[in-house]
Coordinates of C-alpha atoms in Angstrom, one line a residue:
M1 CA 118.1 -130.6 89.6
N2 CA 120.9 -132.9 88.3
K3 CA 118.7 -135.9 89.4
I4 CA 115.8 -134.5 87.5
K5 CA 117.8 -133.9 84.3
S6 CA 119.2 -137.4 84.5
L7 CA 115.7 -138.9 84.8
C8 CA 114.5 -136.9 81.8
L9 CA 117.5 -138.1 79.7
L10 CA 116.9 -141.7 80.8
A11 CA 113.2 -141.4 79.7
A12 CA 114.3 -140.0 76.3
F13 CA 116.7 -142.8 75.6
V14 CA 114.3 -145.5 76.8
F15 CA 111.4 -144.3 74.6
A16 CA 113.6 -143.6 71.6
G17 CA 114.8 -147.2 71.7
F18 CA 111.4 -148.6 71.9
G19 CA 109.9 -146.2 69.5
A20 CA 112.3 -147.2 66.7
N21 CA 110.6 -150.6 66.4
A22 CA 107.2 -149.8 67.8
Q23 CA 104.0 -150.9 66.0
L24 CA 101.0 -148.6 66.3
T25 CA 98.9 -151.4 68.0
H26 CA 101.5 -151.5 70.9
L27 CA 101.3 -147.8 71.7
E28 CA 98.9 -147.0 74.5
Q29 CA 97.5 -143.8 76.0
S30 CA 95.7 -143.7 79.3
V31 CA 93.8 -141.2 81.4
Y32 CA 93.2 -141.7 85.1
L33 CA 90.9 -140.6 87.9
N34 CA 92.8 -140.6 91.3
F35 CA 91.3 -140.7 94.8
N36 CA 94.1 -140.1 97.3
L37 CA 94.6 -140.3 101.0
P38 CA 97.6 -138.4 102.5
T39 CA 100.2 -140.1 104.6
G40 CA 103.2 -139.1 106.6
Q41 CA 103.6 -135.5 107.8
F42 CA 101.3 -134.5 105.0
N43 CA 98.4 -135.9 107.1
D44 CA 99.6 -134.6 110.5
D45 CA 96.8 -132.9 112.5
V46 CA 97.1 -129.2 113.3
A47 CA 95.3 -128.3 116.5
L48 CA 93.2 -125.1 116.4
N49 CA 92.3 -123.5 119.7
A50 CA 89.6 -120.9 120.5
L51 CA 91.8 -118.0 119.5
N52 CA 92.5 -119.4 116.1
E53 CA 96.2 -119.4 116.9
S54 CA 97.0 -121.9 114.1
I55 CA 96.0 -119.2 111.6
P56 CA 98.0 -118.3 109.6
M57 CA 99.6 -121.8 109.3
T58 CA 103.0 -120.3 108.4
R59 CA 105.9 -122.6 107.4
F60 CA 105.6 -124.4 110.8
N61 CA 102.3 -126.0 109.8
A62 CA 102.1 -125.5 106.0
G63 CA 102.3 -128.9 104.3
K64 CA 100.3 -130.5 107.1
A65 CA 96.6 -131.2 107.8
A66 CA 95.9 -132.5 104.3
V67 CA 92.7 -134.5 103.8
F68 CA 91.2 -136.8 101.2
G69 CA 91.8 -135.4 97.7
F70 CA 91.4 -136.0 94.0
G71 CA 93.5 -136.0 90.9
L72 CA 93.9 -136.6 87.2
G73 CA 96.6 -138.5 85.4
Y74 CA 97.9 -139.1 81.8
R75 CA 100.2 -141.8 80.5
V76 CA 101.9 -142.8 77.3
S77 CA 103.3 -146.3 77.2
Y78 CA 104.7 -148.9 74.8
R79 CA 103.4 -152.5 75.3
F80 CA 105.3 -155.5 74.1
D81 CA 105.1 -159.3 74.8
V82 CA 107.9 -161.0 76.6
G83 CA 106.5 -164.5 76.4
F84 CA 105.2 -164.7 79.9
G85 CA 103.2 -161.6 80.1
E86 CA 103.6 -158.0 78.8
V87 CA 105.9 -155.3 79.8
S88 CA 105.1 -151.6 79.3
P89 CA 107.7 -148.8 79.8
Y90 CA 105.8 -145.5 80.4
I91 CA 105.9 -141.8 81.1
H92 CA 103.2 -140.7 83.5
A93 CA 102.1 -137.4 85.0
D94 CA 99.6 -136.8 87.8
F95 CA 97.9 -133.6 89.0
Q96 CA 96.8 -134.2 92.7
W97 CA 94.8 -131.8 94.8
N98 CA 94.2 -131.8 98.6
R99 CA 92.4 -129.5 100.9
I100 CA 93.3 -128.8 104.5
Q101 CA 91.3 -130.3 107.4
G102 CA 87.7 -129.0 108.0
D103 CA 88.2 -127.0 111.2
L104 CA 91.0 -125.0 109.7
R105 CA 88.9 -124.3 106.6
E106 CA 86.1 -123.1 108.8
A107 CA 88.5 -120.8 110.7
Y108 CA 89.6 -119.2 107.5
M109 CA 86.0 -118.8 106.4
N110 CA 85.4 -116.9 109.7
A111 CA 88.4 -114.7 109.2
D112 CA 87.9 -111.4 107.4
N113 CA 88.3 -112.2 103.7
G114 CA 90.0 -115.4 104.7
S115 CA 91.6 -117.7 102.1
C116 CA 93.1 -121.1 103.2
P117 CA 96.0 -122.8 101.4
N118 CA 95.4 -125.7 99.0
Y119 CA 98.0 -128.3 98.1
F120 CA 99.0 -129.5 94.7
N121 CA 101.4 -132.3 93.8
I122 CA 102.5 -132.8 90.2
P123 CA 104.7 -135.9 89.9
V124 CA 106.2 -137.0 86.5
Y125 CA 107.2 -140.6 86.5
V126 CA 109.3 -142.8 84.2
G127 CA 108.4 -146.4 85.0
V128 CA 107.5 -149.9 83.9
N129 CA 104.3 -151.9 84.1
Y130 CA 104.1 -155.7 84.0
R131 CA 100.8 -157.5 83.3
Y132 CA 99.8 -161.1 82.8
Q133 CA 96.5 -161.9 81.2
L134 CA 94.5 -164.6 83.0
D135 CA 91.6 -164.6 80.6
D136 CA 89.6 -162.3 78.3
I137 CA 88.4 -160.2 81.3
F138 CA 91.1 -160.2 84.0
T139 CA 94.7 -159.0 83.6
P140 CA 96.5 -158.4 86.9
F141 CA 99.5 -156.0 86.8
A142 CA 102.2 -154.5 89.0
E143 CA 104.2 -151.3 88.3
F144 CA 106.9 -149.0 89.5
G145 CA 107.8 -145.4 88.6
I146 CA 110.3 -142.7 89.6
G147 CA 110.7 -139.1 88.8
P148 CA 110.4 -135.5 90.1
D149 CA 107.4 -134.2 92.2
F150 CA 106.5 -130.5 92.0
F151 CA 104.8 -129.4 95.2
F152 CA 102.8 -126.2 95.3
L153 CA 101.0 -124.4 98.1
T154 CA 98.5 -121.6 97.4
K155 CA 98.6 -118.4 99.4
E156 CA 96.7 -117.8 102.7
S157 CA 95.2 -114.6 103.9
G158 CA 92.8 -113.3 106.5
T159 CA 92.8 -111.9 110.0
S160 CA 93.8 -113.8 113.2
A161 CA 94.0 -113.0 116.9
T162 CA 97.8 -113.4 116.9
A163 CA 99.0 -112.2 113.6
G164 CA 96.4 -109.6 112.7
T165 CA 95.8 -109.1 109.0
F166 CA 98.0 -111.4 107.0
K167 CA 98.7 -112.4 103.4
M168 CA 101.3 -115.0 102.8
R169 CA 102.8 -116.9 99.9
Y170 CA 104.8 -120.1 100.0
Q171 CA 107.8 -121.5 98.1
S172 CA 108.7 -125.2 98.1
T173 CA 111.4 -127.3 96.6
T174 CA 111.1 -130.2 94.1
N175 CA 112.1 -133.7 95.2
V176 CA 112.4 -137.2 93.7
A177 CA 109.2 -139.2 94.0
F178 CA 108.3 -142.9 93.4
Q179 CA 105.2 -144.9 93.0
L180 CA 104.3 -148.6 93.5
G181 CA 101.1 -150.0 92.2
L182 CA 99.0 -153.2 92.1
G183 CA 95.8 -153.6 90.1
C184 CA 93.9 -155.3 87.4
Y185 CA 92.7 -154.6 83.8
F186 CA 89.1 -155.5 83.2
G187 CA 89.0 -156.1 79.5
Q188 CA 91.1 -153.9 77.3
H189 CA 90.0 -150.4 78.2
V190 CA 89.4 -150.1 82.0
S191 CA 91.6 -150.8 85.0
A192 CA 91.5 -150.3 88.8
S193 CA 94.6 -150.2 91.1
F194 CA 96.0 -149.2 94.5
H195 CA 99.2 -147.1 94.6
Y196 CA 101.6 -145.8 97.2
N197 CA 103.1 -142.5 96.1
G198 CA 106.2 -141.3 98.0
Y199 CA 106.8 -137.7 97.1
G200 CA 109.9 -137.2 99.4
K201 CA 110.7 -134.3 101.6
H202 CA 110.0 -130.8 100.4
A203 CA 111.5 -127.7 102.0
I204 CA 108.9 -124.9 102.6
Q205 CA 109.5 -121.2 103.0
Y206 CA 107.0 -118.3 103.2
S207 CA 107.2 -114.6 102.5
G208 CA 105.4 -112.0 104.5
S209 CA 105.8 -108.4 105.5
P210 CA 108.7 -107.6 108.0
D211 CA 106.2 -106.7 110.7
M212 CA 104.4 -110.0 110.2
N213 CA 107.7 -112.0 110.3
A214 CA 108.5 -110.4 113.6
A215 CA 105.1 -111.1 115.0
L216 CA 105.4 -114.8 114.0
A217 CA 109.0 -115.3 115.2
L218 CA 109.7 -118.1 117.7
A219 CA 112.1 -117.7 120.6
D220 CA 115.0 -119.0 118.5
G221 CA 114.5 -116.2 115.9
S222 CA 114.6 -118.7 113.0
V223 CA 111.8 -117.1 110.8
S224 CA 114.1 -117.0 107.8
S225 CA 114.9 -120.7 107.9
T226 CA 112.9 -123.5 106.2
Q227 CA 110.8 -126.4 107.3
T228 CA 110.8 -129.8 105.6
R229 CA 107.7 -131.9 105.1
S230 CA 107.5 -135.6 104.2
I231 CA 104.7 -136.1 101.8
G232 CA 103.0 -139.3 100.6
M233 CA 99.7 -140.7 99.4
L234 CA 97.7 -143.9 99.1
S235 CA 95.7 -143.7 95.9
L236 CA 92.8 -145.6 94.3
R237 CA 93.3 -145.1 90.5
I238 CA 90.7 -145.8 87.9
G239 CA 92.2 -145.9 84.4
F240 CA 90.8 -145.7 80.9
H241 CA 93.1 -147.0 78.1
F242 CA 93.1 -146.4 74.4

């Protein structure tokens, strides 16, 4: 949490300094459509056998098996000319959604009142964008951002051959995330870019009934401990700027 507080204070000082001399024409607001592809452990496959033994996923598989997802983003930035291009400090927030792989979703659908977990990442970045206008149409850019990522997993429920009837909720930690992006503005109001988003390692715990915890225990008896998951994404981002 100290890291997150420091980043928020840094963002406040940076934008206070720029805002003191800002002209209205230099302020920019942007909205984004994101198409994301999971990487790292977030994309690890979870095998499902004939007995549906991977349901429920529990903390041992939660945070894995993510597939192609979508998201929305919003940014406020201040653009100023540095003589050889433009630099734009910004604050940016994304809302990213990913489902789990298809065979797992089908297994939950076949379970009695089954509900599969969904994944949500909400990163908040403080960063800087550099752009260089080639002509009236094309303005390539590169950018970097860093900040906290809030990772959420929805509950799972249903009936499986190994756990019987289950209903489980997850808790996960926040971690420091970063993004790197390359892209191009097309005119003044539209852009397209590719990004890598590293969301860091998130610790995952679940809560269930005592009987369920016992049924799901491994030989080492470590049901009460946590699992960490390394989460990342490759994203295609379409931006609209005002």
